[in-house]
Amino acid sequence: MLTFEQKLEVIEAFPELTRKEVSMKRVNFQFEESLYDKKNVVYHLHPNGNGFVFVGDLPQYEADSRGLVNIRDFSASQLRSIIADSIDYLGREPEPPYDKRWTNREGEKLDLVYEEPFWNIYTGKNLEESFGTFDDAEDYLLDQGFKERN
């Protein structure tokens, strides 16, 4: 496990982050150029080595309900990687809304709608299914005999 000082050294190598002192000797690092209200990349880094990095809903990380990953046991390369991913995530334009109609041979219609963070399938105004990824929702629709229509 990296020490607090070693983690600071890795984090401070990112010039786009601004250090903010918080209570109980903890430190946050913010990405001021974030395209979202969320600016904290590193959250509550503590002298005991505990802390978190915001990754939102990036699929390669197991984040808590707030989009945070605990970095207590991260190596320097893991820490650099997750911070770079967080900065990229916060600096990336959001994908345009996805709302497409899918139909089957019988003429039945379902709507696939992205409502962050879920891919929801509606029959009219009724929610039919909900998925964590587009691929899972698409697989379900294709298995049920539906095709995307423009």
PDB file of N, CA and C in Angstrom, residues 22-128:
ATOM      1  N   VAL A  22      -9.587  19.678   3.453  1.00  0.00           N
ATOM      2  CA  VAL A  22     -10.884  19.492   4.108  1.00  0.00           C
ATOM      3  C   VAL A  22     -10.640  19.082   5.545  1.00  0.00           C
ATOM      4  N   SER A  23     -11.665  18.753   6.279  1.00  0.00           N
ATOM      5  CA  SER A  23     -11.557  18.464   7.712  1.00  0.00           C
ATOM      6  C   SER A  23     -10.745  17.209   8.009  1.00  0.00           C
ATOM      7  N   MET A  24     -10.288  17.113   9.234  1.00  0.00           N
ATOM      8  CA  MET A  24      -9.571  15.956   9.766  1.00  0.00           C
ATOM      9  C   MET A  24      -8.339  15.589   8.927  1.00  0.00           C
ATOM     10  N   LYS A  25      -7.620  16.616   8.464  1.00  0.00           N
ATOM     11  CA  LYS A  25      -6.377  16.467   7.702  1.00  0.00           C
ATOM     12  C   LYS A  25      -6.563  15.753   6.365  1.00  0.00           C
ATOM     13  N   ARG A  26      -7.810  15.659   5.898  1.00  0.00           N
ATOM     14  CA  ARG A  26      -8.079  15.030   4.613  1.00  0.00           C
ATOM     15  C   ARG A  26      -7.926  16.056   3.499  1.00  0.00           C
ATOM     16  N   VAL A  27      -7.749  15.532   2.283  1.00  0.00           N
ATOM     17  CA  VAL A  27      -7.510  16.378   1.118  1.00  0.00           C
ATOM     18  C   VAL A  27      -8.398  15.912  -0.026  1.00  0.00           C
ATOM     19  N   ASN A  28      -8.971  16.864  -0.735  1.00  0.00           N
ATOM     20  CA  ASN A  28      -9.674  16.584  -1.988  1.00  0.00           C
ATOM     21  C   ASN A  28      -8.843  17.164  -3.123  1.00  0.00           C
ATOM     22  N   PHE A  29      -8.970  16.574  -4.300  1.00  0.00           N
ATOM     23  CA  PHE A  29      -8.376  17.135  -5.505  1.00  0.00           C
ATOM     24  C   PHE A  29      -9.486  17.286  -6.527  1.00  0.00           C
ATOM     25  N   GLN A  30      -9.640  18.526  -7.024  1.00  0.00           N
ATOM     26  CA  GLN A  30     -10.740  18.831  -7.918  1.00  0.00           C
ATOM     27  C   GLN A  30     -10.259  19.103  -9.340  1.00  0.00           C
ATOM     28  N   PHE A  31     -11.112  18.744 -10.285  1.00  0.00           N
ATOM     29  CA  PHE A  31     -10.895  19.014 -11.694  1.00  0.00           C
ATOM     30  C   PHE A  31     -11.806  20.188 -12.046  1.00  0.00           C
ATOM     31  N   GLU A  32     -11.230  21.393 -12.026  1.00  0.00           N
ATOM     32  CA  GLU A  32     -12.020  22.615 -12.208  1.00  0.00           C
ATOM     33  C   GLU A  32     -12.640  22.716 -13.596  1.00  0.00           C
ATOM     34  N   GLU A  33     -12.080  22.014 -14.577  1.00  0.00           N
ATOM     35  CA  GLU A  33     -12.597  22.059 -15.950  1.00  0.00           C
ATOM     36  C   GLU A  33     -13.696  21.033 -16.192  1.00  0.00           C
ATOM     37  N   SER A  34     -14.190  20.413 -15.135  1.00  0.00           N
ATOM     38  CA  SER A  34     -15.235  19.399 -15.265  1.00  0.00           C
ATOM     39  C   SER A  34     -16.441  19.975 -16.010  1.00  0.00           C
ATOM     40  N   LEU A  35     -17.022  19.166 -16.874  1.00  0.00           N
ATOM     41  CA  LEU A  35     -18.221  19.579 -17.606  1.00  0.00           C
ATOM     42  C   LEU A  35     -19.483  19.332 -16.788  1.00  0.00           C
ATOM     43  N   TYR A  36     -19.311  18.859 -15.571  1.00  0.00           N
ATOM     44  CA  TYR A  36     -20.439  18.515 -14.706  1.00  0.00           C
ATOM     45  C   TYR A  36     -20.319  19.282 -13.394  1.00  0.00           C
ATOM     46  N   ASP A  37     -21.384  19.250 -12.599  1.00  0.00           N
ATOM     47  CA  ASP A  37     -21.331  19.867 -11.277  1.00  0.00           C
ATOM     48  C   ASP A  37     -20.279  19.176 -10.414  1.00  0.00           C
ATOM     49  N   LYS A  38     -20.098  17.885 -10.646  1.00  0.00           N
ATOM     50  CA  LYS A  38     -19.114  17.095  -9.908  1.00  0.00           C
ATOM     51  C   LYS A  38     -17.715  17.533 -10.307  1.00  0.00           C
ATOM     52  N   LYS A  39     -16.887  17.906  -9.322  1.00  0.00           N
ATOM     53  CA  LYS A  39     -15.522  18.340  -9.600  1.00  0.00           C
ATOM     54  C   LYS A  39     -14.472  17.503  -8.878  1.00  0.00           C
ATOM     55  N   ASN A  40     -14.855  16.821  -7.776  1.00  0.00           N
ATOM     56  CA  ASN A  40     -13.887  16.035  -7.013  1.00  0.00           C
ATOM     57  C   ASN A  40     -13.459  14.805  -7.805  1.00  0.00           C
ATOM     58  N   VAL A  41     -12.170  14.689  -8.049  1.00  0.00           N
ATOM     59  CA  VAL A  41     -11.599  13.479  -8.625  1.00  0.00           C
ATOM     60  C   VAL A  41     -11.129  12.603  -7.468  1.00  0.00           C
ATOM     61  N   VAL A  42     -10.337  13.167  -6.576  1.00  0.00           N
ATOM     62  CA  VAL A  42      -9.899  12.464  -5.375  1.00  0.00           C
ATOM     63  C   VAL A  42     -10.683  13.050  -4.208  1.00  0.00           C
ATOM     64  N   TYR A  43     -11.294  12.166  -3.429  1.00  0.00           N
ATOM     65  CA  TYR A  43     -12.192  12.591  -2.361  1.00  0.00           C
ATOM     66  C   TYR A  43     -11.704  12.037  -1.023  1.00  0.00           C
ATOM     67  N   HIS A  44     -11.507  12.933  -0.072  1.00  0.00           N
ATOM     68  CA  HIS A  44     -11.162  12.599   1.317  1.00  0.00           C
ATOM     69  C   HIS A  44      -9.944  11.681   1.428  1.00  0.00           C
ATOM     70  N   LEU A  45      -8.870  12.055   0.747  1.00  0.00           N
ATOM     71  CA  LEU A  45      -7.606  11.339   0.933  1.00  0.00           C
ATOM     72  C   LEU A  45      -7.118  11.644   2.346  1.00  0.00           C
ATOM     73  N   HIS A  46      -6.927  10.606   3.134  1.00  0.00           N
ATOM     74  CA  HIS A  46      -6.595  10.743   4.554  1.00  0.00           C
ATOM     75  C   HIS A  46      -5.131  10.359   4.782  1.00  0.00           C
ATOM     76  N   PRO A  47      -4.481  10.951   5.789  1.00  0.00           N
ATOM     77  CA  PRO A  47      -3.093  10.589   6.092  1.00  0.00           C
ATOM     78  C   PRO A  47      -2.880   9.097   6.365  1.00  0.00           C
ATOM     79  N   ASN A  48      -3.939   8.358   6.696  1.00  0.00           N
ATOM     80  CA  ASN A  48      -3.780   6.912   6.908  1.00  0.00           C
ATOM     81  C   ASN A  48      -3.740   6.145   5.581  1.00  0.00           C
ATOM     82  N   GLY A  49      -3.869   6.869   4.461  1.00  0.00           N
ATOM     83  CA  GLY A  49      -3.795   6.230   3.144  1.00  0.00           C
ATOM     84  C   GLY A  49      -5.138   5.932   2.522  1.00  0.00           C
ATOM     85  N   ASN A  50      -6.200   6.061   3.292  1.00  0.00           N
ATOM     86  CA  ASN A  50      -7.532   5.801   2.749  1.00  0.00           C
ATOM     87  C   ASN A  50      -7.992   6.991   1.916  1.00  0.00           C
ATOM     88  N   GLY A  51      -8.834   6.738   0.940  1.00  0.00           N
ATOM     89  CA  GLY A  51      -9.381   7.796   0.107  1.00  0.00           C
ATOM     90  C   GLY A  51     -10.166   7.189  -1.033  1.00  0.00           C
ATOM     91  N   PHE A  52     -10.750   8.055  -1.848  1.00  0.00           N
ATOM     92  CA  PHE A  52     -11.623   7.613  -2.912  1.00  0.00           C
ATOM     93  C   PHE A  52     -11.336   8.397  -4.188  1.00  0.00           C
ATOM     94  N   VAL A  53     -11.646   7.758  -5.325  1.00  0.00           N
ATOM     95  CA  VAL A  53     -11.589   8.437  -6.617  1.00  0.00           C
ATOM     96  C   VAL A  53     -12.957   8.287  -7.260  1.00  0.00           C
ATOM     97  N   PHE A  54     -13.460   9.385  -7.823  1.00  0.00           N
ATOM     98  CA  PHE A  54     -14.752   9.371  -8.499  1.00  0.00           C
ATOM     99  C   PHE A  54     -14.598   8.798  -9.905  1.00  0.00           C
ATOM    100  N   VAL A  55     -15.401   7.773 -10.212  1.00  0.00           N
ATOM    101  CA  VAL A  55     -15.405   7.183 -11.557  1.00  0.00           C
ATOM    102  C   VAL A  55     -16.801   7.135 -12.160  1.00  0.00           C
ATOM    103  N   GLY A  56     -17.781   7.698 -11.447  1.00  0.00           N
ATOM    104  CA  GLY A  56     -19.139   7.702 -11.969  1.00  0.00           C
ATOM    105  C   GLY A  56     -19.620   6.298 -12.266  1.00  0.00           C
ATOM    106  N   ASP A  57     -20.068   6.098 -13.512  1.00  0.00           N
ATOM    107  CA  ASP A  57     -20.570   4.785 -13.904  1.00  0.00           C
ATOM    108  C   ASP A  57     -19.657   4.085 -14.916  1.00  0.00           C
ATOM    109  N   LEU A  58     -18.356   4.404 -14.862  1.00  0.00           N
ATOM    110  CA  LEU A  58     -17.416   3.729 -15.761  1.00  0.00           C
ATOM    111  C   LEU A  58     -17.471   2.224 -15.497  1.00  0.00           C
ATOM    112  N   PRO A  59     -17.694   1.434 -16.545  1.00  0.00           N
ATOM    113  CA  PRO A  59     -17.936   0.001 -16.339  1.00  0.00           C
ATOM    114  C   PRO A  59     -16.728  -0.796 -15.853  1.00  0.00           C
ATOM    115  N   GLN A  60     -15.519  -0.296 -16.034  1.00  0.00           N
ATOM    116  CA  GLN A  60     -14.342  -1.074 -15.633  1.00  0.00           C
ATOM    117  C   GLN A  60     -14.050  -0.996 -14.138  1.00  0.00           C
ATOM    118  N   TYR A  61     -14.843  -0.226 -13.394  1.00  0.00           N
ATOM    119  CA  TYR A  61     -14.620  -0.088 -11.956  1.00  0.00           C
ATOM    120  C   TYR A  61     -15.862  -0.491 -11.178  1.00  0.00           C
ATOM    121  N   GLU A  62     -15.644  -1.031  -9.985  1.00  0.00           N
ATOM    122  CA  GLU A  62     -16.750  -1.349  -9.089  1.00  0.00           C
ATOM    123  C   GLU A  62     -16.885  -0.204  -8.096  1.00  0.00           C
ATOM    124  N   ALA A  63     -17.726   0.742  -8.449  1.00  0.00           N
ATOM    125  CA  ALA A  63     -17.915   1.938  -7.634  1.00  0.00           C
ATOM    126  C   ALA A  63     -19.109   1.765  -6.702  1.00  0.00           C
ATOM    127  N   ASP A  64     -19.111   2.563  -5.637  1.00  0.00           N
ATOM    128  CA  ASP A  64     -20.265   2.555  -4.740  1.00  0.00           C
ATOM    129  C   ASP A  64     -21.393   3.372  -5.373  1.00  0.00           C
ATOM    130  N   SER A  65     -22.474   3.553  -4.646  1.00  0.00           N
ATOM    131  CA  SER A  65     -23.655   4.241  -5.189  1.00  0.00           C
ATOM    132  C   SER A  65     -23.379   5.705  -5.529  1.00  0.00           C
ATOM    133  N   ARG A  66     -22.295   6.262  -5.001  1.00  0.00           N
ATOM    134  CA  ARG A  66     -21.940   7.654  -5.306  1.00  0.00           C
ATOM    135  C   ARG A  66     -20.935   7.748  -6.447  1.00  0.00           C
ATOM    136  N   GLY A  67     -20.540   6.600  -7.013  1.00  0.00           N
ATOM    137  CA  GLY A  67     -19.563   6.597  -8.105  1.00  0.00           C
ATOM    138  C   GLY A  67     -18.129   6.654  -7.629  1.00  0.00           C
ATOM    139  N   LEU A  68     -17.877   6.272  -6.368  1.00  0.00           N
ATOM    140  CA  LEU A  68     -16.539   6.349  -5.775  1.00  0.00           C
ATOM    141  C   LEU A  68     -15.915   4.964  -5.622  1.00  0.00           C
ATOM    142  N   VAL A  69     -14.594   4.910  -5.818  1.00  0.00           N
ATOM    143  CA  VAL A  69     -13.822   3.689  -5.624  1.00  0.00           C
ATOM    144  C   VAL A  69     -12.789   3.948  -4.527  1.00  0.00           C
ATOM    145  N   ASN A  70     -12.694   3.040  -3.557  1.00  0.00           N
ATOM    146  CA  ASN A  70     -11.704   3.159  -2.491  1.00  0.00           C
ATOM    147  C   ASN A  70     -10.321   2.835  -3.049  1.00  0.00           C
ATOM    148  N   ILE A  71      -9.357   3.716  -2.800  1.00  0.00           N
ATOM    149  CA  ILE A  71      -7.998   3.563  -3.352  1.00  0.00           C
ATOM    150  C   ILE A  71      -6.969   3.193  -2.280  1.00  0.00           C
ATOM    151  N   ARG A  72      -7.412   2.748  -1.146  1.00  0.00           N
ATOM    152  CA  ARG A  72      -6.504   2.442  -0.029  1.00  0.00           C
ATOM    153  C   ARG A  72      -5.356   1.521  -0.444  1.00  0.00           C
ATOM    154  N   ASP A  73      -5.648   0.457  -1.183  1.00  0.00           N
ATOM    155  CA  ASP A  73      -4.629  -0.544  -1.518  1.00  0.00           C
ATOM    156  C   ASP A  73      -4.128  -0.437  -2.954  1.00  0.00           C
ATOM    157  N   PHE A  74      -4.318   0.687  -3.593  1.00  0.00           N
ATOM    158  CA  PHE A  74      -3.895   0.849  -4.988  1.00  0.00           C
ATOM    159  C   PHE A  74      -2.386   1.028  -5.102  1.00  0.00           C
ATOM    160  N   SER A  75      -1.829   0.494  -6.173  1.00  0.00           N
ATOM    161  CA  SER A  75      -0.424   0.744  -6.504  1.00  0.00           C
ATOM    162  C   SER A  75      -0.338   2.108  -7.194  1.00  0.00           C
ATOM    163  N   ALA A  76       0.870   2.584  -7.416  1.00  0.00           N
ATOM    164  CA  ALA A  76       1.051   3.876  -8.101  1.00  0.00           C
ATOM    165  C   ALA A  76       0.463   3.829  -9.509  1.00  0.00           C
ATOM    166  N   SER A  77       0.692   2.743 -10.235  1.00  0.00           N
ATOM    167  CA  SER A  77       0.168   2.671 -11.608  1.00  0.00           C
ATOM    168  C   SER A  77      -1.356   2.578 -11.617  1.00  0.00           C
ATOM    169  N   GLN A  78      -1.939   1.842 -10.670  1.00  0.00           N
ATOM    170  CA  GLN A  78      -3.400   1.783 -10.581  1.00  0.00           C
ATOM    171  C   GLN A  78      -3.979   3.156 -10.250  1.00  0.00           C
ATOM    172  N   LEU A  79      -3.322   3.872  -9.358  1.00  0.00           N
ATOM    173  CA  LEU A  79      -3.785   5.198  -8.968  1.00  0.00           C
ATOM    174  C   LEU A  79      -3.703   6.172 -10.144  1.00  0.00           C
ATOM    175  N   ARG A  80      -2.597   6.147 -10.867  1.00  0.00           N
ATOM    176  CA  ARG A  80      -2.466   7.010 -12.052  1.00  0.00           C
ATOM    177  C   ARG A  80      -3.559   6.703 -13.070  1.00  0.00           C
ATOM    178  N   SER A  81      -3.805   5.435 -13.294  1.00  0.00           N
ATOM    179  CA  SER A  81      -4.790   5.008 -14.280  1.00  0.00           C
ATOM    180  C   SER A  81      -6.208   5.448 -13.913  1.00  0.00           C
ATOM    181  N   ILE A  82      -6.608   5.233 -12.663  1.00  0.00           N
ATOM    182  CA  ILE A  82      -7.964   5.583 -12.260  1.00  0.00           C
ATOM    183  C   ILE A  82      -8.165   7.099 -12.255  1.00  0.00           C
ATOM    184  N   ILE A  83      -7.139   7.852 -11.888  1.00  0.00           N
ATOM    185  CA  ILE A  83      -7.247   9.315 -11.904  1.00  0.00           C
ATOM    186  C   ILE A  83      -7.369   9.807 -13.349  1.00  0.00           C
ATOM    187  N   ALA A  84      -6.572   9.262 -14.245  1.00  0.00           N
ATOM    188  CA  ALA A  84      -6.663   9.647 -15.655  1.00  0.00           C
ATOM    189  C   ALA A  84      -8.050   9.332 -16.207  1.00  0.00           C
ATOM    190  N   ASP A  85      -8.602   8.169 -15.839  1.00  0.00           N
ATOM    191  CA  ASP A  85      -9.949   7.799 -16.295  1.00  0.00           C
ATOM    192  C   ASP A  85     -10.996   8.753 -15.736  1.00  0.00           C
ATOM    193  N   SER A  86     -10.846   9.153 -14.475  1.00  0.00           N
ATOM    194  CA  SER A  86     -11.792  10.074 -13.853  1.00  0.00           C
ATOM    195  C   SER A  86     -11.756  11.442 -14.545  1.00  0.00           C
ATOM    196  N   ILE A  87     -10.578  11.940 -14.804  1.00  0.00           N
ATOM    197  CA  ILE A  87     -10.445  13.239 -15.480  1.00  0.00           C
ATOM    198  C   ILE A  87     -11.056  13.165 -16.875  1.00  0.00           C
ATOM    199  N   ASP A  88     -10.776  12.081 -17.584  1.00  0.00           N
ATOM    200  CA  ASP A  88     -11.360  11.888 -18.915  1.00  0.00           C
ATOM    201  C   ASP A  88     -12.878  11.849 -18.843  1.00  0.00           C
ATOM    202  N   TYR A  89     -13.412  11.127 -17.855  1.00  0.00           N
ATOM    203  CA  TYR A  89     -14.854  10.995 -17.666  1.00  0.00           C
ATOM    204  C   TYR A  89     -15.500  12.366 -17.401  1.00  0.00           C
ATOM    205  N   LEU A  90     -14.898  13.139 -16.504  1.00  0.00           N
ATOM    206  CA  LEU A  90     -15.473  14.437 -16.143  1.00  0.00           C
ATOM    207  C   LEU A  90     -15.283  15.490 -17.237  1.00  0.00           C
ATOM    208  N   GLY A  91     -14.336  15.266 -18.126  1.00  0.00           N
ATOM    209  CA  GLY A  91     -14.075  16.224 -19.195  1.00  0.00           C
ATOM    210  C   GLY A  91     -14.715  15.864 -20.517  1.00  0.00           C
ATOM    211  N   ARG A  92     -15.416  14.737 -20.551  1.00  0.00           N
ATOM    212  CA  ARG A  92     -16.024  14.249 -21.794  1.00  0.00           C
ATOM    213  C   ARG A  92     -17.463  14.755 -21.920  1.00  0.00           C
ATOM    214  N   GLU A  93     -17.785  15.201 -23.119  1.00  0.00           N
ATOM    215  CA  GLU A  93     -19.163  15.612 -23.393  1.00  0.00           C
ATOM    216  C   GLU A  93     -20.080  14.413 -23.197  1.00  0.00           C
ATOM    217  N   PRO A  94     -21.241  14.605 -22.590  1.00  0.00           N
ATOM    218  CA  PRO A  94     -22.160  13.487 -22.430  1.00  0.00           C
ATOM    219  C   PRO A  94     -22.668  12.995 -23.784  1.00  0.00           C
ATOM    220  N   GLU A  95     -22.941  11.707 -23.847  1.00  0.00           N
ATOM    221  CA  GLU A  95     -23.477  11.152 -25.084  1.00  0.00           C
ATOM    222  C   GLU A  95     -24.863  11.720 -25.305  1.00  0.00           C
ATOM    223  N   PRO A  96     -25.215  11.919 -26.594  1.00  0.00           N
ATOM    224  CA  PRO A  96     -26.565  12.424 -26.850  1.00  0.00           C
ATOM    225  C   PRO A  96     -27.602  11.426 -26.355  1.00  0.00           C
ATOM    226  N   PRO A  97     -28.786  11.915 -26.020  1.00  0.00           N
ATOM    227  CA  PRO A  97     -29.795  10.993 -25.502  1.00  0.00           C
ATOM    228  C   PRO A  97     -30.129   9.914 -26.536  1.00  0.00           C
ATOM    229  N   TYR A  98     -30.367   8.717 -26.046  1.00  0.00           N
ATOM    230  CA  TYR A  98     -30.741   7.605 -26.907  1.00  0.00           C
ATOM    231  C   TYR A  98     -32.192   7.284 -26.614  1.00  0.00           C
ATOM    232  N   ASP A  99     -33.003   7.351 -27.643  1.00  0.00           N
ATOM    233  CA  ASP A  99     -34.426   7.038 -27.531  1.00  0.00           C
ATOM    234  C   ASP A  99     -34.856   6.491 -28.884  1.00  0.00           C
ATOM    235  N   LYS A 100     -34.870   5.167 -28.999  1.00  0.00           N
ATOM    236  CA  LYS A 100     -35.176   4.531 -30.289  1.00  0.00           C
ATOM    237  C   LYS A 100     -36.317   3.546 -30.137  1.00  0.00           C
ATOM    238  N   ARG A 101     -37.101   3.465 -31.193  1.00  0.00           N
ATOM    239  CA  ARG A 101     -38.216   2.513 -31.244  1.00  0.00           C
ATOM    240  C   ARG A 101     -37.734   1.218 -31.892  1.00  0.00           C
ATOM    241  N   TRP A 102     -38.121   0.106 -31.297  1.00  0.00           N
ATOM    242  CA  TRP A 102     -37.819  -1.219 -31.815  1.00  0.00           C
ATOM    243  C   TRP A 102     -39.157  -1.903 -32.103  1.00  0.00           C
ATOM    244  N   THR A 103     -39.239  -2.648 -33.197  1.00  0.00           N
ATOM    245  CA  THR A 103     -40.472  -3.353 -33.550  1.00  0.00           C
ATOM    246  C   THR A 103     -40.164  -4.810 -33.886  1.00  0.00           C
ATOM    247  N   ASN A 104     -41.200  -5.639 -33.767  1.00  0.00           N
ATOM    248  CA  ASN A 104     -41.047  -7.041 -34.164  1.00  0.00           C
ATOM    249  C   ASN A 104     -41.931  -7.303 -35.385  1.00  0.00           C
ATOM    250  N   ARG A 105     -41.947  -8.531 -35.874  1.00  0.00           N
ATOM    251  CA  ARG A 105     -42.708  -8.879 -37.084  1.00  0.00           C
ATOM    252  C   ARG A 105     -44.204  -8.710 -36.904  1.00  0.00           C
ATOM    253  N   GLU A 106     -44.687  -8.811 -35.684  1.00  0.00           N
ATOM    254  CA  GLU A 106     -46.123  -8.653 -35.413  1.00  0.00           C
ATOM    255  C   GLU A 106     -46.524  -7.183 -35.296  1.00  0.00           C
ATOM    256  N   GLY A 107     -45.560  -6.301 -35.444  1.00  0.00           N
ATOM    257  CA  GLY A 107     -45.851  -4.866 -35.363  1.00  0.00           C
ATOM    258  C   GLY A 107     -45.861  -4.306 -33.952  1.00  0.00           C
ATOM    259  N   GLU A 108     -45.491  -5.127 -32.969  1.00  0.00           N
ATOM    260  CA  GLU A 108     -45.413  -4.630 -31.592  1.00  0.00           C
ATOM    261  C   GLU A 108     -44.222  -3.687 -31.477  1.00  0.00           C
ATOM    262  N   LYS A 109     -44.370  -2.658 -30.648  1.00  0.00           N
ATOM    263  CA  LYS A 109     -43.333  -1.636 -30.517  1.00  0.00           C
ATOM    264  C   LYS A 109     -42.850  -1.535 -29.087  1.00  0.00           C
ATOM    265  N   LEU A 110     -41.529  -1.424 -28.949  1.00  0.00           N
ATOM    266  CA  LEU A 110     -40.899  -1.145 -27.664  1.00  0.00           C
ATOM    267  C   LEU A 110     -39.951   0.022 -27.863  1.00  0.00           C
ATOM    268  N   ASP A 111     -39.816   0.843 -26.828  1.00  0.00           N
ATOM    269  CA  ASP A 111     -38.881   1.969 -26.884  1.00  0.00           C
ATOM    270  C   ASP A 111     -37.716   1.690 -25.950  1.00  0.00           C
ATOM    271  N   LEU A 112     -36.499   1.837 -26.493  1.00  0.00           N
ATOM    272  CA  LEU A 112     -35.287   1.720 -25.682  1.00  0.00           C
ATOM    273  C   LEU A 112     -34.788   3.135 -25.419  1.00  0.00           C
ATOM    274  N   VAL A 113     -34.701   3.484 -24.139  1.00  0.00           N
ATOM    275  CA  VAL A 113     -34.356   4.845 -23.734  1.00  0.00           C
ATOM    276  C   VAL A 113     -33.207   4.786 -22.729  1.00  0.00           C
ATOM    277  N   TYR A 114     -32.178   5.616 -22.971  1.00  0.00           N
ATOM    278  CA  TYR A 114     -31.096   5.723 -21.990  1.00  0.00           C
ATOM    279  C   TYR A 114     -31.475   6.795 -20.987  1.00  0.00           C
ATOM    280  N   GLU A 115     -31.627   6.378 -19.724  1.00  0.00           N
ATOM    281  CA  GLU A 115     -31.919   7.288 -18.618  1.00  0.00           C
ATOM    282  C   GLU A 115     -30.873   7.016 -17.557  1.00  0.00           C
ATOM    283  N   GLU A 116     -29.802   7.809 -17.617  1.00  0.00           N
ATOM    284  CA  GLU A 116     -28.609   7.570 -16.818  1.00  0.00           C
ATOM    285  C   GLU A 116     -28.943   7.107 -15.415  1.00  0.00           C
ATOM    286  N   PRO A 117     -28.389   6.019 -14.953  1.00  0.00           N
ATOM    287  CA  PRO A 117     -27.386   5.186 -15.598  1.00  0.00           C
ATOM    288  C   PRO A 117     -27.971   3.935 -16.269  1.00  0.00           C
ATOM    289  N   PHE A 118     -29.275   3.887 -16.517  1.00  0.00           N
ATOM    290  CA  PHE A 118     -29.909   2.666 -17.005  1.00  0.00           C
ATOM    291  C   PHE A 118     -30.402   2.773 -18.438  1.00  0.00           C
ATOM    292  N   TRP A 119     -30.481   1.622 -19.085  1.00  0.00           N
ATOM    293  CA  TRP A 119     -31.089   1.457 -20.404  1.00  0.00           C
ATOM    294  C   TRP A 119     -32.448   0.812 -20.163  1.00  0.00           C
ATOM    295  N   ASN A 120     -33.510   1.590 -20.356  1.00  0.00           N
ATOM    296  CA  ASN A 120     -34.860   1.141 -20.029  1.00  0.00           C
ATOM    297  C   ASN A 120     -35.656   0.826 -21.281  1.00  0.00           C
ATOM    298  N   ILE A 121     -36.434  -0.248 -21.210  1.00  0.00           N
ATOM    299  CA  ILE A 121     -37.309  -0.649 -22.309  1.00  0.00           C
ATOM    300  C   ILE A 121     -38.735  -0.401 -21.859  1.00  0.00           C
ATOM    301  N   TYR A 122     -39.450   0.360 -22.672  1.00  0.00           N
ATOM    302  CA  TYR A 122     -40.830   0.730 -22.366  1.00  0.00           C
ATOM    303  C   TYR A 122     -41.794   0.146 -23.385  1.00  0.00           C
ATOM    304  N   THR A 123     -42.957  -0.278 -22.885  1.00  0.00           N
ATOM    305  CA  THR A 123     -44.117  -0.580 -23.713  1.00  0.00           C
ATOM    306  C   THR A 123     -45.059   0.586 -23.458  1.00  0.00           C
ATOM    307  N   GLY A 124     -45.150   1.498 -24.402  1.00  0.00           N
ATOM    308  CA  GLY A 124     -45.889   2.735 -24.144  1.00  0.00           C
ATOM    309  C   GLY A 124     -45.210   3.487 -23.021  1.00  0.00           C
ATOM    310  N   LYS A 125     -45.962   3.772 -21.950  1.00  0.00           N
ATOM    311  CA  LYS A 125     -45.379   4.479 -20.801  1.00  0.00           C
ATOM    312  C   LYS A 125     -44.987   3.531 -19.670  1.00  0.00           C
ATOM    313  N   ASN A 126     -45.194   2.241 -19.891  1.00  0.00           N
ATOM    314  CA  ASN A 126     -44.907   1.241 -18.857  1.00  0.00           C
ATOM    315  C   ASN A 126     -43.491   0.685 -19.020  1.00  0.00           C
ATOM    316  N   LEU A 127     -42.746   0.656 -17.924  1.00  0.00           N
ATOM    317  CA  LEU A 127     -41.404   0.098 -17.931  1.00  0.00           C
ATOM    318  C   LEU A 127     -41.497  -1.415 -18.024  1.00  0.00           C
ATOM    319  N   GLU A 128     -40.856  -1.971 -19.049  1.00  0.00           N
ATOM    320  CA  GLU A 128     -40.854  -3.420 -19.255  1.00  0.00           C
ATOM    321  C   GLU A 128     -39.629  -4.067 -18.617  1.00  0.00           C
TER     322      GLU A 128
END
